[in-house]
Coordinates of C-alpha atoms and ligand atoms in Angstrom, one line a residue:
M28 CA -0.4 0.0 -0.1
T29 CA 1.0 3.7 -1.1
I30 CA 2.1 5.1 2.1
A31 CA 3.1 9.4 2.2
L32 CA 4.7 11.1 4.9
Y33 CA 5.7 14.6 5.1
G34 CA 8.6 16.6 6.6
I35 CA 10.5 19.7 5.8
P36 CA 12.1 20.1 2.1
V37 CA 16.3 20.5 2.4
G38 CA 17.6 19.7 -0.6
G39 CA 16.3 19.8 -3.6
G40 CA 14.9 17.4 -6.8
I41 CA 13.6 14.2 -6.6
A42 CA 14.7 10.5 -6.3
L43 CA 13.6 6.7 -6.4
G44 CA 15.5 4.7 -4.0
R45 CA 15.5 1.1 -1.8
A46 CA 15.2 2.3 1.9
H47 CA 18.4 1.4 4.1
L48 CA 17.9 2.6 8.0
L49 CA 20.2 2.9 10.1
P50 CA 17.9 2.5 13.3
Q51 CA 20.6 3.5 16.0
S52 CA 20.3 7.2 16.6
M53 CA 23.8 9.1 17.0
R54 CA 22.3 10.3 19.9
D55 CA 21.3 7.1 21.3
I56 CA 22.5 6.8 25.7
P57 CA 24.9 3.9 25.9
H58 CA 22.6 1.3 27.9
Y59 CA 24.0 -1.2 28.9
E60 CA 24.1 -3.6 32.5
L61 CA 26.4 -5.2 34.5
S62 CA 27.3 -8.2 36.2
T63 CA 30.6 -8.2 37.4
K64 CA 31.9 -6.1 40.5
E65 CA 34.9 -5.7 38.3
E66 CA 32.8 -4.1 35.3
R67 CA 31.4 -2.4 38.1
N68 CA 34.8 -1.4 40.1
N69 CA 35.7 0.3 35.8
E70 CA 32.5 2.0 35.8
I71 CA 33.1 3.8 38.9
K72 CA 36.6 4.2 38.3
R73 CA 35.2 5.5 34.7
F74 CA 32.3 8.5 36.6
K75 CA 35.1 10.1 38.7
N76 CA 37.6 10.1 36.0
A77 CA 34.8 12.3 33.6
I78 CA 33.9 14.4 36.2
K79 CA 37.4 15.0 37.0
N80 CA 38.3 15.8 33.4
T81 CA 35.1 18.1 33.2
R82 CA 36.7 20.1 36.7
R83 CA 39.7 21.0 35.2
Q84 CA 38.4 22.1 31.8
L85 CA 35.9 25.0 33.7
E86 CA 38.7 25.1 36.1
Q87 CA 40.9 26.3 33.7
I88 CA 38.1 28.2 31.1
N89 CA 38.0 30.1 34.3
K90 CA 41.5 30.7 35.5
N91 CA 41.7 31.7 31.0
L92 CA 38.7 34.1 31.6
P93 CA 40.0 37.5 29.3
T94 CA 40.7 40.1 32.3
K95 CA 37.3 41.7 30.1
S96 CA 35.4 39.8 30.3
P97 CA 31.7 40.3 32.1
T98 CA 31.9 39.7 35.5
E99 CA 28.7 36.9 34.7
L100 CA 31.0 34.9 33.1
G101 CA 32.9 34.2 35.8
V102 CA 30.5 33.7 38.1
F103 CA 28.3 31.3 36.1
I104 CA 31.8 29.3 35.6
Q105 CA 31.8 28.6 39.2
L106 CA 28.0 28.0 40.3
H107 CA 29.1 25.4 37.1
L108 CA 32.1 23.8 38.7
M109 CA 29.7 24.0 42.0
L110 CA 27.1 21.6 40.7
L111 CA 29.5 19.7 39.5
L112 CA 30.9 19.3 42.4
D113 CA 27.1 19.3 44.2
D114 CA 26.7 15.3 45.5
S115 CA 23.4 15.1 43.2
I116 CA 25.9 15.4 40.0
S117 CA 29.2 13.8 41.4
S118 CA 27.8 10.9 43.6
D119 CA 24.6 9.7 43.0
P120 CA 25.4 8.7 40.0
I121 CA 27.1 6.4 41.1
D122 CA 25.0 4.8 43.9
I123 CA 22.9 4.8 40.6
I124 CA 25.2 1.8 39.3
K125 CA 26.0 0.3 41.9
E126 CA 22.6 -0.2 42.6
E127 CA 21.5 -1.3 39.2
N128 CA 24.2 -2.5 38.1
V129 CA 24.1 0.0 34.7
N130 CA 27.1 1.2 32.8
A131 CA 28.3 5.1 34.0
E132 CA 26.2 6.7 30.8
W133 CA 22.9 5.5 31.4
A134 CA 23.2 6.0 35.1
L135 CA 24.3 9.9 34.7
H136 CA 21.6 9.9 32.0
L137 CA 19.1 8.7 35.0
Q138 CA 20.1 11.2 37.3
S139 CA 19.5 14.0 34.5
Q140 CA 16.1 12.3 34.3
K141 CA 15.1 12.4 37.7
L142 CA 17.0 16.8 38.8
S143 CA 14.6 18.0 35.9
A144 CA 11.6 16.3 37.4
Q145 CA 12.6 17.7 40.3
F146 CA 13.3 21.3 38.8
E147 CA 9.8 20.9 37.2
T148 CA 7.8 21.4 40.1
I149 CA 9.5 24.1 41.5
E150 CA 7.8 27.3 42.2
D151 CA 10.3 29.7 42.3
E152 CA 11.8 30.5 38.6
Y153 CA 14.8 31.7 38.9
L154 CA 15.5 28.1 41.4
R155 CA 13.6 27.0 38.3
E156 CA 16.0 28.1 35.6
R157 CA 18.5 27.0 37.3
K158 CA 18.0 23.8 35.9
A159 CA 19.3 24.8 32.2
D160 CA 23.0 24.9 34.0
I161 CA 22.5 21.4 35.8
L162 CA 21.4 20.2 31.9
Q163 CA 24.5 22.1 31.0
V164 CA 27.3 21.1 33.7
I165 CA 25.6 17.1 32.7
E166 CA 26.2 17.2 28.9
R167 CA 29.4 18.4 30.0
V168 CA 30.4 15.2 32.1
F169 CA 28.9 13.2 29.1
K170 CA 31.1 14.8 26.5
N171 CA 33.9 13.4 29.5
L172 CA 32.5 9.9 29.1
R173 CA 32.0 9.5 26.3
G174 CA 36.2 10.7 24.6
D175 CA 35.3 14.3 24.4
S176 CA 33.3 14.3 21.1
M177 CA 29.1 13.1 20.8
D178 CA 30.4 11.8 17.8
F179 CA 30.4 7.9 16.6
S180 CA 31.7 6.3 14.2
S181 CA 31.6 6.0 10.9
I182 CA 28.9 4.2 8.9
Q183 CA 29.5 1.5 7.8
V184 CA 27.5 0.4 5.0
D185 CA 27.4 -0.2 1.6
L186 CA 25.8 2.3 -0.1
F187 CA 24.4 2.6 -3.6
D188 CA 23.8 4.8 -5.8
D189 CA 20.0 3.8 -5.5
T190 CA 20.2 4.2 -1.8
I191 CA 17.7 5.9 0.5
L192 CA 19.7 6.8 3.8
I193 CA 17.3 6.7 6.7
A194 CA 18.3 7.8 10.8
S195 CA 17.0 9.2 12.8
D196 CA 19.8 12.0 12.9
F197 CA 23.5 11.7 11.4
S198 CA 26.3 13.3 13.5
P199 CA 29.0 15.4 11.3
A200 CA 31.3 12.1 11.4
D201 CA 29.2 10.3 10.7
A202 CA 27.4 12.7 7.2
I203 CA 31.0 12.8 6.5
S204 CA 31.2 8.7 5.7
F205 CA 28.2 9.3 3.1
K206 CA 29.4 12.3 2.0
D207 CA 31.9 11.6 -0.7
A208 CA 30.0 7.8 -2.0
R209 CA 26.6 8.6 -4.3
I210 CA 23.9 7.6 -3.0
A211 CA 20.7 8.8 -4.2
A212 CA 18.5 11.1 -0.7
F213 CA 19.0 10.6 2.9
L214 CA 15.8 10.9 5.2
T215 CA 16.2 11.8 9.1
D216 CA 13.4 11.9 11.7
S217 CA 14.7 14.4 13.6
G218 CA 16.6 18.3 12.0
G219 CA 15.0 21.5 11.2
P220 CA 15.8 23.3 8.1
S221 CA 19.0 24.8 10.2
S222 CA 20.8 21.4 11.5
H223 CA 24.0 20.0 10.6
T224 CA 21.8 17.5 9.0
A225 CA 19.8 20.5 6.7
I226 CA 22.9 21.7 5.6
L227 CA 24.9 19.0 4.6
G228 CA 21.7 17.9 2.6
R229 CA 22.3 21.6 1.6
S230 CA 26.0 20.9 0.6
L231 CA 25.4 17.9 -0.7
D232 CA 22.8 18.8 -3.6
I233 CA 20.6 16.0 -3.3
P234 CA 17.3 15.2 -2.7
S235 CA 16.8 14.8 1.9
I236 CA 14.2 15.7 4.0
V237 CA 14.4 16.3 7.6
A238 CA 11.5 16.5 10.6
L239 CA 9.7 13.1 9.5
H240 CA 9.2 12.3 12.8
H241 CA 8.4 8.3 11.6
A242 CA 10.6 7.3 8.5
L243 CA 12.0 5.2 10.8
E244 CA 9.0 3.3 11.9
V245 CA 6.7 3.4 9.1
I246 CA 9.2 2.2 5.9
H247 CA 10.5 -1.5 6.2
E248 CA 14.0 -2.5 4.9
N249 CA 14.9 -2.2 1.1
E250 CA 11.6 -1.0 0.2
W251 CA 11.3 1.1 -2.5
V252 CA 10.8 5.2 -1.9
I253 CA 10.2 8.5 -3.7
V254 CA 12.2 11.7 -2.0
D255 CA 10.5 14.7 -3.5
G256 CA 12.9 17.1 -2.0
I257 CA 11.3 20.3 -3.6
D258 CA 8.3 19.8 -1.4
G259 CA 9.5 17.7 1.5
V260 CA 6.7 14.1 1.1
V261 CA 8.4 11.0 1.0
I262 CA 6.5 8.2 -0.8
I263 CA 6.5 4.6 0.5
D264 CA 5.9 1.7 -2.2
P265 CA 4.8 3.6 -5.0
D266 CA 2.1 2.7 -7.4
Q267 CA 3.0 2.1 -11.3
R268 CA 0.5 5.4 -12.1
I269 CA 2.6 7.4 -8.9
L270 CA 5.6 6.3 -10.3
E271 CA 5.4 7.5 -13.2
E272 CA 4.5 10.9 -12.6
Y273 CA 7.6 11.0 -10.2
Q274 CA 10.1 10.2 -12.9
K275 CA 8.5 13.1 -15.4
R276 CA 9.1 15.6 -12.6
A277 CA 12.9 14.1 -11.6
R278 CA 13.2 14.6 -14.9
E279 CA 11.0 17.8 -16.2
Y280 CA 13.5 19.0 -12.9
K281 CA 16.8 18.6 -14.4
A282 CA 15.9 20.0 -17.2
K283 CA 15.4 23.2 -15.3
K284 CA 18.3 22.7 -13.5
R285 CA 20.4 22.1 -16.5
T286 CA 18.4 25.6 -18.1
L287 CA 19.1 27.6 -15.3
N288 CA 23.2 27.1 -14.5
K289 CA 23.7 28.0 -17.5
L290 CA 22.4 31.8 -16.1
R291 CA 25.2 31.6 -14.0
N292 CA 27.4 34.4 -15.5
T293 CA 24.9 36.4 -16.6
S294 CA 24.1 39.7 -15.2
A295 CA 20.1 39.9 -13.9
I296 CA 19.5 42.9 -15.8
T297 CA 15.4 42.9 -16.8
Q298 CA 14.7 43.8 -20.3
D299 CA 13.9 47.0 -20.8
G300 CA 18.2 47.7 -19.3
V301 CA 17.3 47.7 -15.5
E302 CA 20.3 45.9 -13.7
I303 CA 19.0 43.7 -10.1
E304 CA 21.4 43.4 -7.2
I305 CA 20.5 39.9 -6.7
L306 CA 22.0 39.2 -2.9
A307 CA 22.1 36.0 -0.6
N308 CA 21.0 34.6 2.2
I309 CA 22.8 32.8 4.6
E310 CA 23.1 31.2 8.1
T311 CA 26.6 29.6 8.2
V312 CA 29.7 30.1 6.5
D313 CA 29.5 27.4 4.1
D314 CA 26.7 28.8 2.6
I315 CA 28.7 31.7 0.9
T316 CA 30.1 28.2 -1.8
L317 CA 26.7 28.2 -2.8
A318 CA 26.0 31.9 -3.4
N319 CA 29.3 32.0 -4.8
K320 CA 28.6 29.5 -7.5
N321 CA 25.6 31.3 -8.4
M322 CA 27.7 34.6 -8.3
A323 CA 25.6 36.4 -5.6
D324 CA 26.2 39.7 -5.1
G325 CA 27.2 40.1 -2.0
V326 CA 25.2 38.8 1.4
G327 CA 21.8 40.2 2.5
L328 CA 21.3 38.2 5.0
F329 CA 23.7 36.7 7.4
R330 CA 21.9 35.4 10.0
S331 CA 24.1 35.3 13.5
E332 CA 22.1 33.9 15.8
F333 CA 22.5 30.5 14.3
L334 CA 25.8 30.4 16.1
F335 CA 23.9 30.8 19.1
L336 CA 21.6 28.1 19.3
N337 CA 22.1 24.1 19.5
R338 CA 25.1 25.0 22.2
D339 CA 25.4 25.4 26.4
T340 CA 26.7 28.6 26.3
P341 CA 26.9 31.3 23.5
P342 CA 30.3 32.7 21.4
D343 CA 32.8 34.3 23.6
E344 CA 33.6 37.5 21.3
N345 CA 36.8 35.7 20.0
E346 CA 35.1 32.6 18.2
Q347 CA 32.1 35.3 17.4
Y348 CA 35.5 37.5 15.8
Q349 CA 36.7 34.6 14.2
Y350 CA 33.3 33.6 12.6
Y351 CA 33.3 37.0 10.8
S352 CA 35.9 36.8 9.9
K353 CA 35.7 33.6 7.9
I354 CA 32.4 34.8 6.2
L355 CA 33.7 38.5 5.4
K356 CA 36.9 36.9 3.9
K357 CA 34.6 34.3 1.7
A358 CA 32.6 36.6 0.4
A359 CA 35.9 38.6 -0.9
G360 CA 35.1 41.7 -0.9
K361 CA 31.7 41.8 -1.7
P362 CA 29.3 43.3 1.2
V363 CA 27.9 40.8 3.6
I364 CA 25.2 43.0 5.5
M365 CA 25.5 41.2 9.3
R366 CA 22.4 40.8 11.1
T367 CA 22.2 40.3 14.7
A368 CA 21.2 37.9 16.8
D369 CA 17.9 37.6 16.4
L370 CA 17.4 35.4 19.4
G371 CA 13.8 34.2 21.3
A372 CA 10.2 33.7 19.2
D373 CA 11.3 29.9 17.2
K374 CA 14.6 30.7 17.8
A375 CA 14.8 30.3 21.4
L376 CA 18.8 30.3 22.7
R377 CA 18.0 26.7 25.0
K378 CA 14.5 25.2 23.9
A379 CA 13.2 25.1 27.5
E380 CA 12.2 28.9 27.1
S381 CA 10.3 28.8 24.5
S382 CA 7.9 26.6 25.8
I383 CA 7.8 28.8 28.5
V384 CA 6.3 32.4 27.0
I385 CA 2.7 31.8 26.0
N386 CA 3.5 34.1 22.5
P387 CA 6.6 33.7 22.3
A388 CA 6.3 36.0 18.6
L389 CA 5.3 38.7 20.7
S390 CA 7.2 38.2 23.5
L391 CA 11.0 39.2 24.2
T392 CA 12.6 38.1 20.7
G393 CA 14.6 40.3 18.0
V394 CA 16.5 43.4 19.1
R395 CA 14.2 43.4 22.6
F396 CA 15.8 40.2 23.1
S397 CA 19.5 41.7 22.8
L398 CA 18.4 45.1 24.0
A399 CA 17.4 42.8 27.9
E400 CA 20.9 41.4 27.3
P401 CA 23.6 44.5 27.2
L402 CA 27.0 42.2 27.9
M403 CA 25.7 39.4 25.5
F404 CA 24.7 41.9 23.0
R405 CA 27.5 44.9 23.0
T406 CA 30.5 41.0 23.2
Q407 CA 28.3 40.6 19.9
L408 CA 28.9 44.6 18.5
R409 CA 32.3 44.5 19.4
A410 CA 32.8 41.2 17.2
L411 CA 31.2 42.5 13.8
L412 CA 32.9 46.1 14.5
R413 CA 36.3 43.2 14.8
A414 CA 35.4 41.4 11.9
G415 CA 34.2 44.3 9.7
V416 CA 38.4 45.0 9.4
H417 CA 38.9 42.0 6.7
G418 CA 35.8 42.7 4.0
N419 CA 32.5 44.9 3.6
I420 CA 30.6 44.9 6.1
S421 CA 27.3 46.6 7.2
I422 CA 25.4 45.4 10.7
M423 CA 21.8 45.3 10.7
F424 CA 19.4 45.4 13.9
P425 CA 15.8 42.7 14.1
M426 CA 12.3 43.6 14.9
I427 CA 12.5 47.0 15.0
A428 CA 9.4 48.4 16.1
S429 CA 10.9 51.9 17.2
I430 CA 12.9 54.9 17.2
A431 CA 13.7 54.5 21.0
E432 CA 14.7 51.2 20.2
I433 CA 17.2 52.2 17.2
K434 CA 18.7 54.9 19.8
Q435 CA 18.8 52.2 22.5
C436 CA 21.2 50.5 19.7
L437 CA 23.3 52.9 18.6
S438 CA 24.0 53.7 22.2
H439 CA 25.1 49.9 23.1
L440 CA 27.3 50.3 19.2
Q441 CA 28.9 53.4 20.7
I442 CA 30.1 51.8 23.5
A443 CA 30.9 48.4 22.0
K444 CA 33.4 51.2 19.8
E445 CA 35.1 53.2 23.1
Q446 CA 35.8 49.6 24.9
L447 CA 37.7 48.5 21.3
I448 CA 39.5 51.5 21.6
E449 CA 39.8 51.5 24.9
R450 CA 41.9 47.2 24.4
N451 CA 43.1 49.0 22.0
E452 CA 42.2 46.7 19.4
V453 CA 41.8 47.1 15.4
F454 CA 37.5 47.8 14.1
A455 CA 36.0 49.2 11.3
E456 CA 35.6 52.0 12.9
N457 CA 32.6 54.0 9.5
V458 CA 30.2 50.7 9.5
P459 CA 26.9 51.6 7.4
I460 CA 23.8 50.8 10.1
G461 CA 20.5 49.3 9.1
I462 CA 16.8 48.0 10.4
M463 CA 15.4 45.2 9.7
V464 CA 11.4 45.6 8.5
E465 CA 9.6 43.5 10.4
T466 CA 6.7 44.7 12.4
P467 CA 4.0 47.0 10.8
A468 CA 5.0 49.0 13.5
A469 CA 8.4 49.5 11.6
A470 CA 6.2 49.7 8.0
L471 CA 3.8 52.2 8.9
M472 CA 6.6 54.3 10.3
V473 CA 9.5 53.4 8.0
G474 CA 10.2 57.7 7.1
S475 CA 10.9 58.6 10.5
L476 CA 12.8 54.7 11.1
M477 CA 15.0 55.3 7.9
K478 CA 16.7 58.5 9.1
Q479 CA 18.1 57.5 11.8
V480 CA 19.9 54.5 9.9
D481 CA 22.2 54.3 6.3
F482 CA 19.8 50.7 5.1
I483 CA 16.9 49.2 5.8
S484 CA 15.9 45.2 4.5
V485 CA 12.3 44.1 5.1
G486 CA 12.2 40.6 6.6
T487 CA 8.6 39.8 4.8
N488 CA 8.1 36.5 6.6
D489 CA 7.7 38.4 9.9
L490 CA 6.2 41.2 7.8
I491 CA 3.2 38.7 7.1
Q492 CA 2.8 37.3 10.5
Y493 CA 2.3 39.8 12.0
T494 CA 0.7 42.0 9.6
L495 CA -2.0 39.1 8.9
A496 CA -1.7 37.6 12.6
T497 CA -1.0 34.4 11.6
D498 CA 2.1 32.7 12.9
R499 CA 4.2 31.5 10.3
N500 CA 4.8 27.9 11.8
D501 CA 1.2 27.2 12.6
E502 CA 0.6 24.9 9.5
T503 CA -3.6 25.5 10.9
V504 CA -3.0 28.8 9.8
A505 CA -0.8 28.6 7.0
Y506 CA -4.0 28.6 4.7
L507 CA -3.8 32.3 6.0
Y508 CA -0.4 33.3 5.3
Q509 CA -0.5 34.9 1.9
P510 CA 2.4 37.2 0.1
T511 CA -0.5 39.1 -2.2
H512 CA -3.0 39.5 0.7
P513 CA -3.7 43.7 -0.3
A514 CA -2.4 44.4 3.5
V515 CA 0.8 43.3 3.1
L516 CA 1.2 44.9 -0.6
K517 CA -0.1 48.4 1.2
L518 CA 2.9 47.8 3.2
L519 CA 5.7 46.7 0.5
V520 CA 4.3 49.2 -2.2
H521 CA 4.2 52.5 1.2
I522 CA 7.9 51.2 1.9
I523 CA 9.7 50.8 -1.3
R524 CA 8.2 54.6 -2.7
T525 CA 9.2 55.6 1.1
A526 CA 12.8 54.6 0.6
T527 CA 12.8 55.4 -3.1
R528 CA 11.8 59.4 -2.3
L529 CA 14.6 59.2 0.8
H530 CA 16.8 57.3 -1.5
K531 CA 18.2 54.7 0.6
P532 CA 19.1 51.3 0.1
V533 CA 15.9 49.2 1.1
S534 CA 16.0 45.6 -0.3
V535 CA 13.8 42.7 0.5
C536 CA 14.9 39.2 2.0
G537 CA 12.1 37.7 3.4
E538 CA 11.1 33.8 1.5
I539 CA 9.2 36.2 -1.0
A540 CA 12.1 37.4 -2.3
G541 CA 13.3 34.2 -3.0
N542 CA 10.2 33.3 -5.0
P543 CA 10.0 33.8 -8.8
N544 CA 6.3 33.7 -9.0
L545 CA 6.3 36.8 -6.8
T546 CA 9.8 38.6 -8.5
R547 CA 7.4 39.8 -11.8
M548 CA 5.3 42.0 -8.4
L549 CA 8.1 43.4 -6.3
L550 CA 10.3 44.2 -9.6
A551 CA 7.1 46.7 -10.2
I552 CA 6.3 47.9 -7.8
G553 CA 10.8 49.2 -7.3
L554 CA 12.2 46.9 -5.6
R555 CA 15.8 46.6 -7.2
R556 CA 17.2 44.9 -4.3
F557 CA 16.4 40.8 -3.7
S558 CA 18.0 38.6 -1.0
M559 CA 16.9 34.7 -0.2
H560 CA 18.7 31.7 -0.1
P561 CA 21.1 30.9 -2.9
S562 CA 19.5 28.4 -4.3
N563 CA 16.4 30.2 -5.2
I564 CA 19.2 32.9 -7.0
L565 CA 19.1 31.4 -10.7
A566 CA 15.4 31.5 -11.1
V567 CA 14.4 34.3 -9.5
K568 CA 17.2 35.8 -12.5
E569 CA 15.3 34.0 -15.0
M570 CA 12.7 35.9 -14.4
I571 CA 14.0 38.8 -14.0
L572 CA 15.3 38.4 -17.7
S573 CA 12.6 38.0 -19.3
S574 CA 10.6 40.7 -17.2
N575 CA 10.6 44.5 -18.7
I576 CA 9.9 46.8 -15.7
T577 CA 7.9 49.5 -17.6
S578 CA 5.2 47.0 -18.3
L579 CA 5.1 45.5 -15.6
E580 CA 4.6 49.6 -14.2
S581 CA 1.1 49.9 -15.7
K582 CA 0.3 45.7 -15.2
I583 CA 0.5 46.1 -11.5
I584 CA -2.3 48.8 -11.2
P585 CA -5.1 46.1 -11.3
L586 CA -2.7 44.1 -8.4
L587 CA -2.2 47.9 -6.3
R588 CA -5.9 48.9 -6.7
N589 CA -7.5 45.4 -5.5
E590 CA -9.2 44.3 -1.7
D591 CA -10.4 41.1 -3.2
D592 CA -7.5 38.3 -1.0
E593 CA -9.5 35.7 -3.2
R594 CA -8.8 38.1 -6.4
A595 CA -4.7 38.3 -5.5
R596 CA -3.3 35.5 -7.6
E597 CA -5.9 35.5 -10.2
I598 CA -4.3 39.3 -10.4
L599 CA -0.7 38.1 -10.2
D600 CA -0.7 35.3 -12.7
K601 CA -2.0 37.6 -15.6
L602 CA 0.9 39.6 -14.4
N603 CA 3.4 36.9 -14.7
Q604 CA 2.3 34.9 -17.7
R605 CA 5.2 35.4 -19.9
E606 CA 4.6 37.3 -23.1
E607 CA 8.5 38.7 -23.2
S608 CA 11.5 36.0 -24.0
I609 CA 15.3 36.1 -22.7
Ligands
PEP730 C1 12.6 38.1 8.0 O1 11.7 38.1 8.9 O2 11.5 38.0 6.4 C2 13.4 37.5 8.2 C3 14.0 37.7 7.2 O3 13.8 37.6 9.0 P1 13.5 35.7 9.8 O4 13.4 34.6 8.8 O5 14.7 34.9 10.5 O6 13.3 35.7 11.1
MG731 MG1 12.1 37.7 10.7

């Protein structure tokens, strides 16, 4: 029987192949029983060594803290040392090893579950939040138990051209073992669009889907599977009709890709000679490879928060400096707009935080988070300013809703500069500063906000969600999330026209900029700077090459006058009808 599963597509294309399951979760905690006293003693010794190593590492970090680092940092590490030496972490797991005859990792895991449960019941919010500290300490002990790394050894399987690899998740080390092999596709049950696995999928350029949740349960070894990495659909045991349909789609996809690849070295100029800037949205330094390959004019949005996610503690100034410098060097002189950490909401620094907040998208998110954590904010600003000497940097603040927020950001920037001067550090002094326009408040007041800064970028992903009161991550209201809704369009027109009148550079860096179906609409309302995922560049460029702005400007009038959201699609289709050819 044919079954379909849905996940998050991360690598394009369509593949047909045979399933190969890797049922062992890469993050599974080893669990085995001990049968002799000697085994128990060995486990206890291993555990004590891990505690000793963790202690040594924490003491080392504490000792080597730079003199100018925030005082909180030292306090934080001392707190971790104190927690480590508390019986609940350094001694109770030994009792579990003895009493339950289990290995050290499993004993630590049981103790971690017990402590987590105890913390859940604490009413005092401050104390409840210390749970995160305990888990961070346990995580460190865990890594030491495993020998410094959570990564497991390479995947020991035979891989073929038609292998569809399916796992709970892959660690980067595992992924290396199939990076050079030719496999048809890979699927994982966990992972988000920005997980390492997803990044790997994009860089391997093979069909891949993450967050399928049930692939390992539902798919059987050696079963025929279709992977549609464009729409994020997996079809298990397809019948002949479905198979033929997907074979046709796969051929069309490949043909389209070949055509688009020919556009790599062509400039994005409309038929009536208007030059359009195409920038890339990146989340990691690796994303620049594809941006460069597809000849992006620079980076229109670096989502710096990805450096802060999935880790115990925020990156320090040096780590950030190194990372931002790497990006700037790889961009080789092309402009790079670095957005300060857009944390909170769906990108909570600590996973537990997103579930505590009732309405995360309206809570401490974007620039509000940075302003609430001034030491972290200034650390990032210092790192950005220092990295700025290695390339063409601009700094941008996310989720701005008022002039007061911009002023606060600018004064933190000023303090960051003064701190660097005091430290005799070299840094870029005249960095262009911009804001993201992604709240209706910012959109409506864009003229005044814009006067405070050098450029703006429209974050339509959030602007649409806030304008239409529709959670961008909630499938149940996805039908209401309409980029062509008249209200959204009115705001976009207002923003772009105001920026043009004030001679301030304006780009759109939300997903709509990378959607070729919306390219003409954006060109017609005056957008000349698009920023998108590097994989969308060629399709958008193809649309630009076939467009004539003069004729689009009259054709867009019915769409601008339209207030009926149901008609918007139909009018847009007319705008997209191809009368010009490349
Ligand atoms: C946006 O909101 O459009 C945007 C580009 O920012 P993010 O998707 O990172 O929220
Ligand atoms: Mg946003």
